[in-house]
Amino acid sequence: DIKRTNRKCEFALHDMDYFNVLADKDKDDKTTELYEVLLQNQFHDILPGTCYTGVTQKAVEENTAVINEANAISKATASTLTEGDGITYFNTTSFDRNDCIVTDDNGKYPVGCPVQLYTNLKGEKKAIIGGVQIDAMGAASFATTATPEEAPSPFIFANNTLETPFAKVVFDENGGMASFYDKEACRELRREGAEPLNTIYTGEDVPNSWDNWDIDYETMLKVFPQKELISFEVVSDGGLAFIIRASYKVGSYSKLTQDIIFYADTAKVDFHTVVDWQDKHTLLKVGFDVDINSLTVKNEIQFGHIDRPTTENNNYEVAKFEICNHKWSDLSESRYGVAILNDCKYGISADGSNLRLTLHTGGTHPDVTGDAGVHEMTYSFLPHNAPFSVDSVVKPAYLLNMPAVAIDGTLKNDFTPVLGIDADNIICEAVKPAELVKGAYVVRLYEAERCRTNAKIYVGKDVKKVYRTNILEDIKKELTITDGYVDYNFKPFEIATFMLTK
């Protein structure tokens, strides 16, 4: 819960700042207060979960309050940008999106868009909406209807075999993916002789010292597949998605239930997962042993990524058996790869071609609860018939973590996107009111592929001045605006902060 609420806090505050800029709001005390709570709970013994039970519980409560408050501010601010009937979807990312939108089913659906209704594993009624194209940091408005527009299903399921527009998937008797055949690339993704894709693993996790801090190498030798399938059923089959619900007994006392979601418009598979975790001193992982040959695995860190070995040729490589990742890790050959995305996890192991995302541990010191309780998470399996790039991996990971924001009403005529970027490897990580300068706002961008890039940044016709600043927003240099654009040459992985004034 610490990890999940931390991730959700970061993106809730991102969206709050974005809407405040759209509404021409300046920095205020409430914004500062919410950030201070998040920063306090990123203290090095809180964020890893290495603190006493009371501290953990308080941090989760505070983070949850920040999420709720930030989302409420976003909704209230965004509502000032719309009017009348209809529905508007805001894209808070810095690139165009046309992924499926999943919202609460409130009985109002956009006209002209296919809709699929289903009830998720938490019992919540949801609407999956397709056909929504939203420009970078833009918005799209639709009239609404009470009758959802359905599309024919492109999926075929029989004899535990599912055929999608992108893949042919065979499930074994335990619900694992015994075969995942990419139809476009004409290649099998499960490595021959390996466990099925999406195999759940558990094993004893008793480190030599620092119970909640460490995972020892020996733990990796003690995890084994969990094959006790409780149930496996199709819960939704429509024009946008095919959803299978599977439940497993894991460990000695725990249960894992997940919706396995295949889409009609992407090869990505989502695993919306709820774990009732009751095991102590136990590690829980999910594995994808893929037929990909690579000596390194790329793992996202803040503002970039780092390559780690998939081999154990010396003591240094052996020591990297468990590695950090944020929203994604990617294993790629020169023209094909597989990425594992997530919405709240921070650790993964990569042994050869075997990627195992860490979902849970159960240490009891200093938090005696051993992480017990019901926990929610989503991870994704993303094959890409192309080399690693921002387009093939990084952007899908952002889309998983930053769903479009739905607001009642249609856009007012004076709405314009905050920003535009002509280079697809440049990501805008923040749009926020300036800390000290009234009437100004700040955008923070970074180069995400480790490649020097010259980019044109669209700042709009109303912006009078653009300044290059440091991360503390001290002005360093004024940039030239030409027809609403500024040019900037990014070094590999460079973080660049700009202040804009109207």
mmCIF file of C-alpha atoms in Angstrom, residues 15 33 62 74 119 187 243 264-265 280 302 315 320 343 368 408 416-417 428 441 451 494:
data_model
loop_
_atom_site.group_PDB
_atom_site.id
_atom_site.type_symbol
_atom_site.label_atom_id
_atom_site.label_comp_id
_atom_site.label_asym_id
_atom_site.label_seq_id
_atom_site.Cartn_x
_atom_site.Cartn_y
_atom_site.Cartn_z
ATOM 1 C CA ASP A 15 -2.782 16.097 -12.898
ATOM 2 C CA GLU A 33 0.708 21.220 1.771
ATOM 3 C CA GLU A 62 -2.063 10.407 4.608
ATOM 4 C CA SER A 74 -8.479 18.384 -10.471
ATOM 5 C CA THR A 119 -18.142 -5.661 -13.671
ATOM 6 C CA ARG A 187 6.997 -15.964 -33.335
ATOM 7 C CA ILE A 243 -11.591 -10.605 -20.037
ATOM 8 C CA ALA A 264 -8.797 -5.426 -29.733
ATOM 9 C CA ASP A 265 -6.458 -2.521 -30.533
ATOM 10 C CA LYS A 280 4.616 -14.077 6.413
ATOM 11 C CA GLN A 302 13.268 8.587 -12.761
ATOM 12 C CA ASN A 315 30.152 -11.508 -8.504
ATOM 13 C CA LYS A 320 22.180 -7.618 -9.317
ATOM 14 C CA ASP A 343 1.164 0.696 -11.886
ATOM 15 C CA VAL A 368 4.828 -6.896 12.519
ATOM 16 C CA ASP A 408 -18.968 16.242 -17.457
ATOM 17 C CA THR A 416 -5.976 25.279 -26.130
ATOM 18 C CA PRO A 417 -3.372 22.603 -25.225
ATOM 19 C CA CYS A 428 6.967 16.297 -20.416
ATOM 20 C CA TYR A 441 4.011 28.294 -15.196
ATOM 21 C CA CYS A 451 19.814 10.130 -27.617
ATOM 22 C CA GLU A 494 18.805 15.587 -20.063
#
